[in-house]
């Protein structure tokens, strides 16, 4: 079903790049930052992090990819290599540098080898109940790919004093799948874990998590990846969510007990090194929540931003450079000095902040060759649009070079990232629930984490929520405004706390998500700008589709009433299920056209390369019609572990709704005897008709009133409280209040239940 632009005017205006009050309007006044983040020590290894060897090799053009050198183990002790380097002439040629590298270093990636999965199973649980033969065959194919992706650390060949940049990892891990990836990455591990658990590989999943917990023991946080040059930056802190997901699948209380202190340490790291205190005046038009006297009152909150404040790391022209992309960062810093009007915001740890957020700094928009794919691929929201001639007739046309140059304005360090604070909100509630589970009581520490979560949620309501669209936007502290750049990250709060929003706002968000999916049936693009870079339109990434599914499902569960058959009544139309279907379709179609086949069910695609078993891409491209653009070449991408994990998770959670995949403009070459069941089509959403007079001012939304503070004890008080916590969303969903003598006579009706309603009680 296609929708006219006037059905959802707020989003339509964004799609047309027209500024509206929903984006950039004053949501708060007099925002002030109190105090500074603590400085963090940077990586200081003489070869892999800093020093003249790194600079000479990376700028000497020895390798096309900067990451190659820093992934090479040493053949000799480090002090001997340093001495040999110092003996090189000052005018050493590229040939001299290449000889030096070959004599002193092993090939990149020599320190990892393929690993066996001890808990491998040929009957993965996620395929139970999947009857369509094509879906079953494809599901088994991606399940088997776990065996080809598993890796382990092997440094047995190193001499005494020889070193590698690979961090210690005692358990099996999975690389991202990219050709240059020779280690695990923090963000990716969450999507790998959810797939491993649905595949029944519980021991492997536990080991993957233990690797990350060991990093917290060593560094107080989880670095971006498993290499030493990543140890001065992180990625969105999903560790608590990973432990929660593992616990819900295994009920391994001993693991939670061991992990809980480390989750607290990681949370403290983000509080100390990535957060600032802000004081702001609540805007008079802000529709959500009240503090003190409500509108115009002062509010205080601790907010998290991406990027470290490093006091010791390699730099050039005042810009700190990343070892794995040294030459690209060097050129960016060099460009900054020659074009200050365009790139004056690139300084200090901007490059590290961009890496942590999953984007590249604005200056790299000037040249596609210098742009590097970020790890999380969704941090584009902090772009600040300037007054430039963006095409309004066709907003999805590729940008011209001047437009790309002016797009180069990012201030990630000064941006309240919606997704980051939503993730930390989730972590705070999970830690609180784990404390209650382990201690078997609601301790003051437990209450403290819930209070912090409530404060963070209120801040996001006050500063980033837009009642007109029901969506969120990042907040730029310096200008005191929400960013005008729409991105998929605006949906994350609906996953984190969608049931705390006004129901009309949640319904608007659902309408907007469904509207976008109607325009882009192949998948939701990360942004609506065609900058020719991999994180902007027309590119889509599976992690963002997973987040959209989780957010839409949470909003549907909150706003929609299920019938006795389990289906949603109108106006809910199963938006989450439709995004799930398109995500599986996109992955399947590229797998099929790159050689995927299923014995006795599906023959290979006619144009697929020989000797290929199909490739699961890490990202996909939308065609002009908004559907997936299939390809017959898998050389540019290897099998991506996050695509595996996400598709397996979708199989398990939407198995009764998924249909046999269909590919645009491609007919599946089915074996003649194959018969596929015909499941009922996904329901189409029903929306209220657009208003007769579009200019009519809508009625004001329902005012949200936050719940009272959560407390665990009431000495001398009037009442007591016991909470039930929703297993799925980790939110308090019911309170039992009882009057008594200072609360002493209160009875707890849930003494036989822990904070997770489906889990055994620790006695």
XYZ file of C-alpha atoms in Angstrom:
763
model
C 0.000 0.000 0.000
C 1.373 3.408 -1.008
C 0.659 6.544 0.972
C 0.272 10.130 -0.111
C 2.663 12.685 1.314
C -0.035 14.407 3.358
C -0.775 11.301 5.446
C 2.339 11.803 7.510
C 3.412 15.410 6.923
C 6.219 15.468 9.477
C 8.100 12.560 7.949
C 7.223 13.586 4.408
C 8.876 16.936 5.069
C 11.997 15.193 6.291
C 12.055 12.969 3.212
C 11.851 16.096 1.100
C 14.624 17.780 3.100
C 12.292 20.559 4.187
C 12.897 21.950 7.656
C 9.894 21.600 9.951
C 9.278 22.492 13.592
C 9.711 18.813 14.393
C 13.424 19.007 13.706
C 15.657 21.772 14.909
C 12.976 23.494 16.938
C 13.817 24.734 20.409
C 13.131 21.875 22.788
C 15.026 23.360 25.704
C 16.669 26.618 26.704
C 19.834 27.525 28.562
C 21.495 24.144 28.292
C 24.713 24.262 30.283
C 27.432 21.674 30.718
C 28.775 21.281 34.223
C 32.248 19.789 34.568
C 34.323 17.793 32.097
C 34.776 14.142 31.295
C 37.812 12.453 32.749
C 40.749 12.083 30.412
C 41.537 8.602 29.211
C 44.995 7.219 28.574
C 45.644 6.383 24.956
C 47.353 3.334 23.520
C 51.148 3.713 23.658
C 52.693 0.619 22.017
C 55.861 1.673 20.090
C 54.790 -0.216 16.944
C 51.046 -0.747 16.922
C 49.842 2.493 18.506
C 52.359 5.300 18.273
C 55.865 6.240 17.304
C 58.051 6.750 14.216
C 57.774 3.148 12.949
C 54.003 3.409 12.631
C 54.201 6.786 10.936
C 56.894 5.832 8.418
C 55.279 2.547 7.392
C 51.727 3.876 7.148
C 52.665 7.028 5.247
C 55.248 5.199 3.132
C 52.605 3.444 1.060
C 53.850 -0.060 1.898
C 50.278 -1.391 2.083
C 47.068 -0.315 0.409
C 45.175 -0.939 3.655
C 46.596 0.663 6.812
C 45.136 -2.114 8.939
C 47.446 -4.682 7.363
C 50.596 -3.467 9.124
C 49.127 -3.175 12.610
C 47.766 -6.736 12.335
C 51.219 -8.235 11.684
C 52.913 -10.141 14.576
C 56.620 -9.497 15.086
C 59.309 -12.006 14.076
C 61.769 -10.504 16.541
C 61.592 -8.917 19.977
C 60.199 -5.401 19.838
C 63.390 -3.738 21.139
C 65.433 -5.314 18.315
C 62.923 -4.151 15.713
C 63.082 -0.623 17.086
C 66.899 -0.718 16.903
C 66.851 -1.933 13.280
C 64.387 0.764 12.329
C 66.593 3.448 13.843
C 69.401 2.298 11.589
C 67.379 2.951 8.429
C 68.390 6.047 6.489
C 66.182 9.115 6.807
C 65.440 8.942 3.070
C 64.519 5.238 3.081
C 62.509 4.316 -0.005
C 59.293 2.348 -0.196
C 61.376 -0.660 -1.189
C 63.559 -0.228 1.907
C 60.503 -0.015 4.145
C 58.926 -3.074 2.507
C 62.107 -5.097 3.090
C 62.197 -3.960 6.721
C 58.603 -5.110 7.250
C 59.113 -8.503 5.588
C 62.205 -9.230 7.668
C 60.639 -8.262 10.982
C 56.943 -9.169 10.792
C 54.765 -12.182 10.008
C 51.856 -11.755 7.574
C 48.751 -10.036 8.902
C 46.387 -12.402 10.655
C 48.998 -15.084 11.376
C 47.878 -14.983 14.996
C 44.358 -16.391 14.399
C 43.320 -19.827 13.151
C 40.068 -21.623 12.440
C 38.339 -23.104 15.477
C 36.017 -26.028 16.054
C 32.695 -25.600 17.816
C 32.488 -28.145 20.625
C 28.730 -27.791 21.010
C 27.874 -28.025 17.313
C 24.443 -29.428 16.466
C 22.931 -30.484 13.153
C 19.426 -29.790 14.469
C 19.301 -26.089 15.379
C 16.301 -25.167 17.553
C 15.379 -22.106 15.498
C 14.248 -24.307 12.591
C 11.674 -26.142 14.689
C 8.281 -25.278 13.270
C 9.643 -23.857 9.989
C 7.842 -25.845 7.304
C 8.654 -24.001 4.084
C 11.413 -26.047 2.383
C 13.185 -22.966 0.980
C 13.233 -21.227 4.336
C 14.413 -24.405 6.071
C 17.155 -24.952 3.522
C 18.351 -21.377 3.705
C 18.203 -21.448 7.497
C 20.328 -24.591 7.643
C 22.814 -23.022 5.233
C 23.392 -19.980 7.430
C 23.509 -22.183 10.530
C 26.350 -24.195 8.971
C 28.277 -21.009 8.281
C 29.060 -20.695 12.000
C 31.640 -23.440 11.513
C 33.434 -21.465 8.796
C 33.496 -18.216 10.801
C 34.789 -19.441 14.167
C 38.337 -18.397 15.081
C 40.732 -18.686 18.010
C 43.954 -16.996 19.038
C 47.233 -18.810 18.295
C 50.522 -17.168 19.281
C 52.456 -20.398 19.869
C 54.864 -19.534 17.055
C 56.062 -16.280 18.628
C 59.574 -16.043 20.017
C 60.394 -14.779 23.497
C 59.926 -11.031 23.344
C 57.926 -11.188 20.116
C 54.516 -9.547 20.233
C 51.211 -9.294 18.432
C 48.519 -6.639 18.449
C 45.858 -9.300 19.067
C 44.451 -9.095 22.583
C 44.179 -12.179 24.745
C 41.113 -14.323 24.080
C 40.775 -17.663 25.819
C 37.630 -18.679 23.958
C 36.372 -19.000 20.420
C 35.410 -15.722 18.746
C 33.982 -14.585 15.416
C 35.400 -11.920 13.153
C 33.028 -9.510 11.454
C 33.416 -11.156 8.053
C 35.110 -8.235 6.315
C 38.340 -9.085 4.513
C 40.400 -6.831 6.806
C 38.753 -8.077 9.997
C 41.116 -10.329 11.939
C 39.586 -9.953 15.391
C 36.244 -9.768 17.145
C 34.395 -6.454 17.472
C 32.269 -5.339 20.394
C 29.143 -4.164 18.579
C 29.052 -7.107 16.194
C 29.254 -9.630 19.033
C 25.717 -8.863 20.199
C 24.229 -9.871 16.843
C 26.451 -12.941 16.724
C 25.354 -13.941 20.227
C 21.621 -13.758 19.544
C 22.121 -16.083 16.575
C 24.355 -18.523 18.430
C 21.783 -18.891 21.190
C 18.967 -19.537 18.729
C 21.234 -22.105 17.035
C 21.581 -23.932 20.339
C 25.318 -23.166 20.623
C 25.131 -22.131 24.268
C 28.703 -23.008 25.232
C 30.095 -21.084 22.270
C 27.915 -18.075 23.096
C 29.118 -18.137 26.709
C 32.742 -18.170 25.576
C 32.144 -15.250 23.234
C 30.695 -13.259 26.143
C 33.510 -14.289 28.459
C 36.037 -12.798 26.034
C 34.317 -9.420 26.430
C 34.060 -9.727 30.211
C 37.785 -10.464 30.318
C 38.364 -7.189 28.493
C 36.477 -5.356 31.231
C 38.753 -7.022 33.778
C 41.796 -5.762 31.887
C 40.666 -2.297 30.746
C 37.501 -1.421 32.735
C 35.554 -1.384 29.462
C 35.187 -3.364 26.243
C 37.429 -1.954 23.496
C 36.135 -1.486 19.958
C 37.843 -4.679 18.859
C 40.300 -7.343 19.916
C 43.476 -5.481 18.920
C 45.678 -3.331 21.135
C 45.182 -0.220 18.992
C 41.471 -0.318 19.858
C 42.057 -0.080 23.614
C 41.461 3.670 23.817
C 37.910 3.595 22.438
C 34.804 1.487 22.722
C 31.480 0.991 20.967
C 27.862 1.231 22.164
C 27.875 -0.680 25.488
C 25.696 -3.676 24.743
C 27.437 -6.028 27.178
C 24.640 -5.902 29.773
C 22.075 -6.685 27.072
C 24.223 -9.616 25.937
C 24.419 -11.074 29.443
C 20.649 -10.634 29.867
C 20.011 -12.397 26.553
C 22.287 -15.273 27.544
C 20.646 -15.594 30.958
C 17.133 -15.687 29.535
C 18.214 -18.513 27.206
C 20.171 -20.574 29.751
C 19.107 -19.476 33.259
C 22.796 -19.625 34.198
C 22.669 -17.713 37.471
C 26.308 -18.456 38.319
C 27.402 -16.679 35.134
C 25.273 -13.646 35.983
C 26.723 -13.552 39.494
C 30.263 -13.474 38.075
C 29.401 -10.966 35.353
C 27.477 -8.466 37.507
C 30.510 -6.709 39.078
C 32.017 -6.291 35.611
C 28.806 -4.816 34.216
C 28.945 -2.229 36.992
C 32.573 -1.437 36.134
C 31.732 -0.889 32.463
C 28.796 1.331 33.400
C 31.071 3.384 35.660
C 33.511 3.780 32.766
C 30.849 5.348 30.550
C 29.735 7.549 33.434
C 33.264 8.821 34.103
C 34.871 8.979 30.651
C 31.966 9.573 28.269
C 29.408 11.565 30.257
C 28.845 15.148 31.346
C 26.323 16.753 33.659
C 23.905 19.138 31.982
C 21.468 21.649 33.418
C 18.681 22.796 31.176
C 15.406 24.672 31.223
C 12.494 22.603 30.144
C 10.924 24.046 27.002
C 7.454 25.549 27.180
C 6.252 23.407 24.267
C 7.788 20.173 25.442
C 4.902 17.683 25.671
C 6.472 15.041 27.893
C 7.086 14.780 31.585
C 7.293 17.353 34.351
C 10.050 18.307 36.684
C 9.673 20.545 39.684
C 7.133 23.142 38.593
C 6.962 21.800 35.031
C 7.497 24.084 32.049
C 10.342 26.527 32.512
C 11.804 24.689 35.494
C 15.431 23.683 35.784
C 16.424 20.055 35.302
C 19.704 18.245 35.816
C 20.881 15.070 34.128
C 24.002 13.129 33.269
C 24.192 12.518 29.529
C 26.510 10.306 27.517
C 28.299 11.278 24.327
C 30.634 9.344 22.085
C 34.376 9.833 21.986
C 37.277 9.757 24.451
C 39.226 12.698 25.772
C 42.714 11.285 25.234
C 45.819 12.795 26.764
C 48.389 10.477 25.183
C 48.092 9.283 21.615
C 49.579 9.888 18.190
C 48.437 13.134 16.597
C 49.066 15.395 13.653
C 48.118 19.075 13.465
C 46.295 18.610 16.771
C 44.150 15.755 15.463
C 44.586 12.321 17.030
C 45.081 9.643 14.390
C 43.886 6.048 14.446
C 46.637 3.470 13.791
C 44.435 1.214 11.622
C 43.481 4.102 9.324
C 46.567 6.258 9.834
C 47.154 7.537 6.314
C 43.468 8.382 5.771
C 43.352 10.253 9.081
C 46.606 12.010 8.244
C 45.134 13.276 4.993
C 42.035 14.391 6.866
C 44.144 16.383 9.321
C 46.164 17.809 6.436
C 43.008 18.857 4.611
C 41.811 20.569 7.745
C 44.765 22.936 7.718
C 44.213 23.871 4.058
C 40.451 24.289 4.268
C 39.683 25.592 7.754
C 36.343 27.079 6.779
C 34.998 23.675 5.849
C 36.721 21.460 8.374
C 37.284 23.597 11.424
C 35.352 21.151 13.594
C 37.859 18.323 13.054
C 40.218 18.398 16.011
C 41.364 16.511 19.074
C 39.670 13.144 19.390
C 37.018 13.716 16.710
C 38.363 10.763 14.721
C 38.145 8.520 17.775
C 34.641 9.738 18.579
C 33.574 9.001 15.022
C 35.035 5.505 15.248
C 33.276 4.881 18.549
C 29.937 6.080 17.204
C 30.284 4.057 14.034
C 30.732 6.895 11.572
C 33.576 8.750 9.951
C 34.383 12.370 10.703
C 32.842 15.033 8.533
C 36.004 15.845 6.666
C 35.992 12.400 5.135
C 32.802 13.253 3.307
C 35.021 15.279 0.995
C 36.557 12.184 -0.554
C 34.999 8.738 -0.681
C 38.451 7.124 -0.754
C 39.275 8.447 2.700
C 36.013 7.302 4.254
C 36.148 4.155 6.351
C 33.194 2.026 7.340
C 32.452 2.444 10.997
C 31.910 -0.583 13.218
C 28.325 0.059 14.180
C 27.236 1.773 10.988
C 24.559 3.887 12.565
C 26.239 6.951 14.044
C 25.369 9.309 11.222
C 22.790 11.097 13.305
C 25.206 13.742 14.558
C 25.588 15.500 11.219
C 24.693 19.162 11.372
C 23.108 20.332 8.154
C 24.158 23.744 6.900
C 22.365 26.032 4.467
C 23.261 24.346 1.202
C 21.441 23.643 -2.004
C 20.139 20.146 -1.309
C 17.977 18.949 -4.199
C 14.340 18.998 -3.132
C 12.865 17.657 -6.348
C 14.747 14.389 -5.892
C 16.133 14.189 -2.356
C 17.647 10.777 -3.100
C 19.845 11.996 -5.934
C 23.565 11.685 -5.325
C 25.138 14.727 -3.720
C 27.536 16.873 -5.673
C 31.098 17.366 -4.455
C 30.425 20.824 -2.922
C 27.427 19.427 -1.074
C 29.523 16.576 0.288
C 32.136 19.054 1.447
C 29.625 21.128 3.352
C 28.107 18.009 4.875
C 31.431 17.611 6.613
C 30.391 19.087 9.936
C 30.202 16.635 12.791
C 30.486 17.405 16.457
C 29.997 13.979 17.946
C 31.630 14.920 21.234
C 28.999 17.624 21.732
C 25.973 15.558 20.756
C 23.580 13.715 23.045
C 23.252 10.504 21.054
C 19.754 9.063 21.312
C 20.835 5.490 20.685
C 23.770 5.615 23.122
C 21.691 6.953 25.998
C 18.900 4.489 25.217
C 21.404 1.629 25.395
C 22.817 2.857 28.709
C 19.239 3.182 29.982
C 18.702 -0.473 29.117
C 21.970 -1.407 30.823
C 21.001 0.434 34.019
C 17.706 -1.427 34.300
C 19.369 -4.759 33.534
C 22.016 -4.183 36.208
C 19.288 -3.265 38.678
C 17.360 -6.440 37.870
C 20.486 -8.566 38.176
C 21.254 -7.043 41.583
C 17.746 -7.926 42.720
C 18.102 -11.414 41.289
C 21.485 -12.128 42.862
C 20.700 -10.517 46.220
C 17.109 -11.822 46.205
C 15.962 -8.418 47.439
C 15.529 -4.857 46.250
C 18.656 -3.255 47.675
C 19.422 0.485 47.767
C 21.991 -0.088 45.019
C 19.300 -1.662 42.858
C 17.042 1.336 43.428
C 19.891 3.708 42.602
C 20.379 2.183 39.149
C 16.650 2.388 38.450
C 16.608 6.023 39.543
C 19.481 6.788 37.200
C 17.636 5.071 34.377
C 14.496 7.105 35.089
C 16.513 10.331 35.036
C 18.139 9.407 31.729
C 14.765 8.537 30.212
C 13.312 11.851 31.344
C 16.235 13.707 29.782
C 15.609 11.983 26.455
C 11.938 12.911 26.709
C 12.767 16.539 27.434
C 15.517 17.090 24.875
C 15.139 14.628 22.012
C 11.475 13.627 21.618
C 9.265 15.147 18.929
C 5.527 14.840 19.529
C 4.585 15.639 15.933
C 6.341 12.603 14.456
C 6.596 10.405 17.545
C 10.322 10.046 16.828
C 13.549 11.118 18.499
C 16.514 13.129 17.238
C 19.996 13.628 18.630
C 20.496 16.820 20.605
C 23.374 19.181 19.871
C 24.525 20.745 23.132
C 26.308 23.748 21.628
C 23.314 24.977 19.643
C 20.648 23.763 22.063
C 18.651 22.103 19.284
C 17.786 18.702 17.930
C 19.656 17.685 14.789
C 17.800 18.029 11.508
C 19.276 14.824 10.122
C 16.817 11.957 10.428
C 18.377 8.560 10.983
C 17.383 5.096 12.083
C 18.830 5.720 15.541
C 15.703 7.745 16.313
C 13.851 4.440 16.695
C 16.015 2.934 19.444
C 14.062 4.495 22.352
C 11.002 2.498 21.320
C 13.002 -0.643 21.940
C 14.326 0.701 25.237
C 11.222 2.331 26.735
C 8.495 2.464 24.117
C 5.860 1.564 26.688
C 6.610 4.797 28.586
C 5.637 7.026 25.683
C 2.162 8.406 25.072
C 0.206 5.881 23.050
C -0.554 8.428 20.328
C 3.166 9.110 19.929
C 3.910 5.403 19.663
C 1.185 5.051 17.033
C 2.659 7.955 15.052
C 6.064 6.294 15.202
C 4.546 3.032 13.971
C 2.829 4.884 11.130
C 6.108 6.543 10.186
C 8.020 3.271 10.254
C 5.386 1.584 8.124
C 5.341 4.553 5.772
C 9.097 4.261 5.277
C 8.815 0.528 4.723
C 6.156 1.145 2.094
C 8.562 3.451 0.290
C 11.554 1.168 0.826
C 10.231 -2.421 0.811
C 13.780 -3.753 0.520
C 14.719 -2.372 3.937
C 14.912 0.860 5.885
C 17.918 3.026 4.926
C 20.099 4.360 7.726
C 19.676 7.949 6.570
C 17.811 9.680 3.771
C 20.889 11.239 2.159
C 22.582 9.796 -0.903
C 26.144 10.793 -0.058
C 27.644 7.798 -1.932
C 28.993 6.484 1.376
C 28.173 3.050 2.807
C 26.144 4.281 5.775
C 23.795 6.558 3.842
C 20.989 5.917 1.362
C 20.718 3.667 -0.644
C 22.609 1.334 1.728
C 20.941 -0.687 4.474
C 22.492 -2.806 7.226
C 20.967 -5.822 9.011
C 21.680 -4.452 12.537
C 19.523 -1.437 11.810
C 16.728 -3.646 10.512
C 16.933 -5.712 13.699
C 16.670 -2.551 15.782
C 13.677 -1.407 13.729
C 11.988 -4.782 14.238
C 12.568 -4.658 18.006
C 11.343 -1.064 18.223
C 8.272 -1.646 16.067
C 7.398 -4.834 17.945
C 7.668 -3.063 21.284
C 5.466 -0.229 20.054
C 2.927 -2.717 18.697
C 2.862 -4.669 21.945
C 2.215 -1.436 23.811
C -0.307 0.284 21.555
C -2.092 -2.609 19.890
C -4.537 -5.069 21.302
C -4.081 -8.692 20.324
C -7.101 -10.788 19.472
C -7.621 -14.292 20.841
C -5.865 -15.679 17.761
C -2.698 -13.718 18.484
C -3.154 -11.354 15.541
C -3.167 -7.600 15.998
C -6.405 -5.705 15.607
C -6.505 -2.602 13.420
C -4.857 -0.149 13.195
C -1.841 -2.377 13.835
C -0.644 -4.230 10.791
C 2.370 -6.231 11.889
C 4.954 -3.677 10.826
C 7.668 -5.540 12.726
C 6.878 -8.758 10.869
C 7.023 -6.979 7.518
C 10.482 -5.572 8.271
C 11.544 -9.042 9.410
C 10.365 -10.493 6.100
C 12.170 -7.864 4.017
C 15.380 -8.402 6.009
C 15.301 -12.144 5.374
C 14.427 -11.503 1.712
C 17.371 -9.149 1.210
C 19.875 -11.556 2.735
C 18.418 -14.558 0.928
C 18.365 -12.901 -2.498
C 22.021 -11.905 -2.387
C 22.908 -15.353 -1.032
C 20.972 -16.980 -3.881
C 22.384 -14.817 -6.676
C 25.951 -15.441 -5.464
C 25.629 -19.216 -5.720
C 23.370 -20.358 -2.904
C 21.390 -23.529 -3.509
C 19.451 -26.174 -1.537
C 19.705 -29.867 -2.368
C 16.495 -31.220 -3.919
C 14.743 -27.897 -3.301
C 16.427 -24.954 -5.032
C 18.817 -25.039 -7.969
C 21.590 -22.475 -8.321
C 20.840 -19.161 -9.967
C 21.791 -19.216 -13.639
C 24.239 -16.288 -13.471
C 25.840 -17.251 -10.157
C 29.616 -17.806 -10.166
C 30.863 -21.364 -10.293
C 32.050 -23.113 -7.111
C 30.151 -20.686 -4.899
C 27.891 -21.614 -2.006
C 26.331 -18.179 -1.621
C 27.383 -15.153 0.409
C 25.576 -13.428 3.281
C 26.429 -9.781 2.815
C 26.980 -7.344 5.672
C 24.995 -4.622 3.910
C 22.615 -4.308 0.988
C 21.762 -1.710 -1.628
C 18.316 -0.407 -2.480
C 17.335 -0.037 -6.111
C 15.521 2.969 -7.605
C 12.155 1.416 -6.746
C 13.103 1.022 -3.075
C 13.463 -2.752 -3.333
C 16.684 -4.681 -2.848
C 19.223 -4.525 -5.657
C 20.536 -8.079 -5.969
C 24.053 -8.796 -7.133
C 25.887 -11.772 -8.600
C 29.288 -10.905 -7.135
C 30.233 -11.804 -3.602
C 33.890 -10.816 -3.899
C 33.420 -7.386 -2.343
C 32.009 -8.886 0.843
C 32.565 -12.075 2.706
C 30.022 -13.833 4.880
C 29.094 -11.419 7.635
C 28.533 -12.898 11.058
C 26.007 -10.259 12.097
C 23.828 -11.069 9.076
C 23.911 -14.716 10.126
C 22.944 -13.951 13.709
C 20.159 -11.533 12.848
C 18.542 -13.796 10.271
C 18.631 -16.751 12.653
C 17.031 -14.581 15.346
C 14.317 -13.503 12.895
C 13.704 -17.121 11.906
C 13.079 -18.041 15.518
C 10.940 -15.060 16.495
C 8.831 -14.764 13.317
C 8.773 -18.368 12.080
C 4.971 -18.446 11.909
C 4.854 -15.256 9.854
C 7.809 -15.580 7.484
C 6.989 -16.635 3.944
C 9.180 -18.143 1.262
C 11.540 -15.323 0.173
C 10.924 -13.563 -3.105
C 13.549 -11.658 -5.065
C 12.784 -8.637 -7.259
C 13.019 -9.408 -10.978
C 14.379 -12.899 -10.269
C 12.494 -16.176 -10.464
C 13.651 -18.850 -8.063
C 14.832 -21.981 -9.867
C 12.889 -24.435 -7.715
C 13.181 -28.184 -8.137
C 9.961 -29.300 -9.799
C 8.660 -31.462 -6.956
C 9.180 -28.718 -4.366
C 5.930 -27.447 -2.954
C 5.878 -24.542 -0.595
C 3.014 -23.939 1.815
C 1.057 -20.773 1.249
C 0.918 -18.970 4.571
C -1.595 -16.263 5.134
C -0.360 -12.917 3.819
C 0.824 -10.359 6.314
C -2.007 -8.049 7.326
C -2.038 -4.575 5.866
C -2.212 -1.696 8.323
C -5.328 0.380 8.489
C -4.832 4.058 9.159
C -7.232 6.813 9.937
C -7.915 8.936 6.830
C -5.995 12.198 6.502
C -7.774 15.265 7.888
C -10.034 17.175 5.537
C -8.165 20.370 6.349
C -4.427 19.594 6.586
C -3.764 22.961 8.166
C -6.003 22.242 11.141
C -4.023 22.307 14.349
C -4.225 18.835 15.944
C -5.314 18.376 19.508
C -2.443 18.474 22.009
C -1.015 15.051 22.895
C -1.603 13.380 26.214
C 0.705 14.746 28.861
C 3.083 12.124 30.153
C 3.540 12.011 33.896
C 6.564 10.005 35.046
C 6.077 7.409 37.772
C 7.099 8.154 41.346
C 10.711 7.426 42.302
C 11.503 3.760 42.796
C 12.523 2.958 46.352
C 13.388 -0.304 48.011
C 12.633 0.467 51.661
C 10.478 2.874 53.564
C 11.794 3.232 57.142
C 9.043 4.938 59.034
C 7.074 5.429 55.861
C 3.449 4.796 54.985
C 3.723 2.067 52.415
C 5.972 -0.453 50.734
C 6.305 -1.613 47.170
C 7.208 -4.766 45.374
C 7.799 -4.705 41.676
C 7.234 -7.132 38.874
C 9.633 -6.615 36.003
C 8.735 -7.372 32.408
C 11.089 -10.099 31.218
C 11.079 -8.797 27.662
C 11.603 -5.087 28.200
C 13.054 -4.973 31.727
C 10.588 -2.417 32.928
C 8.462 -2.336 36.042
C 4.975 -3.237 34.894
C 3.088 -3.641 38.158
C 3.357 -2.324 41.678
C 1.712 -3.693 44.788
C 1.175 -0.981 47.391
C 0.062 -1.825 50.935
C -0.576 0.435 53.875
C 0.762 -0.612 57.209
C 2.592 0.396 60.329
C 5.443 2.179 58.648
C 5.316 -0.449 55.969
C 6.193 -3.176 58.456
C 2.991 -5.063 57.798
C 3.412 -5.195 54.029
C 3.406 -8.591 52.422
C 5.278 -9.456 49.276
C 3.092 -11.567 46.989
C 6.050 -12.394 44.745
C 8.497 -13.863 47.233
C 8.641 -17.002 45.144
C 9.568 -15.149 42.008
C 12.674 -13.362 40.879
C 12.732 -10.195 38.765
C 12.484 -12.351 35.634
C 9.053 -13.931 35.788
C 9.931 -17.064 33.849
C 13.123 -17.939 35.687
C 13.778 -20.094 38.768
C 14.077 -18.499 42.166
C 17.369 -18.457 43.957
C 16.747 -19.735 47.464
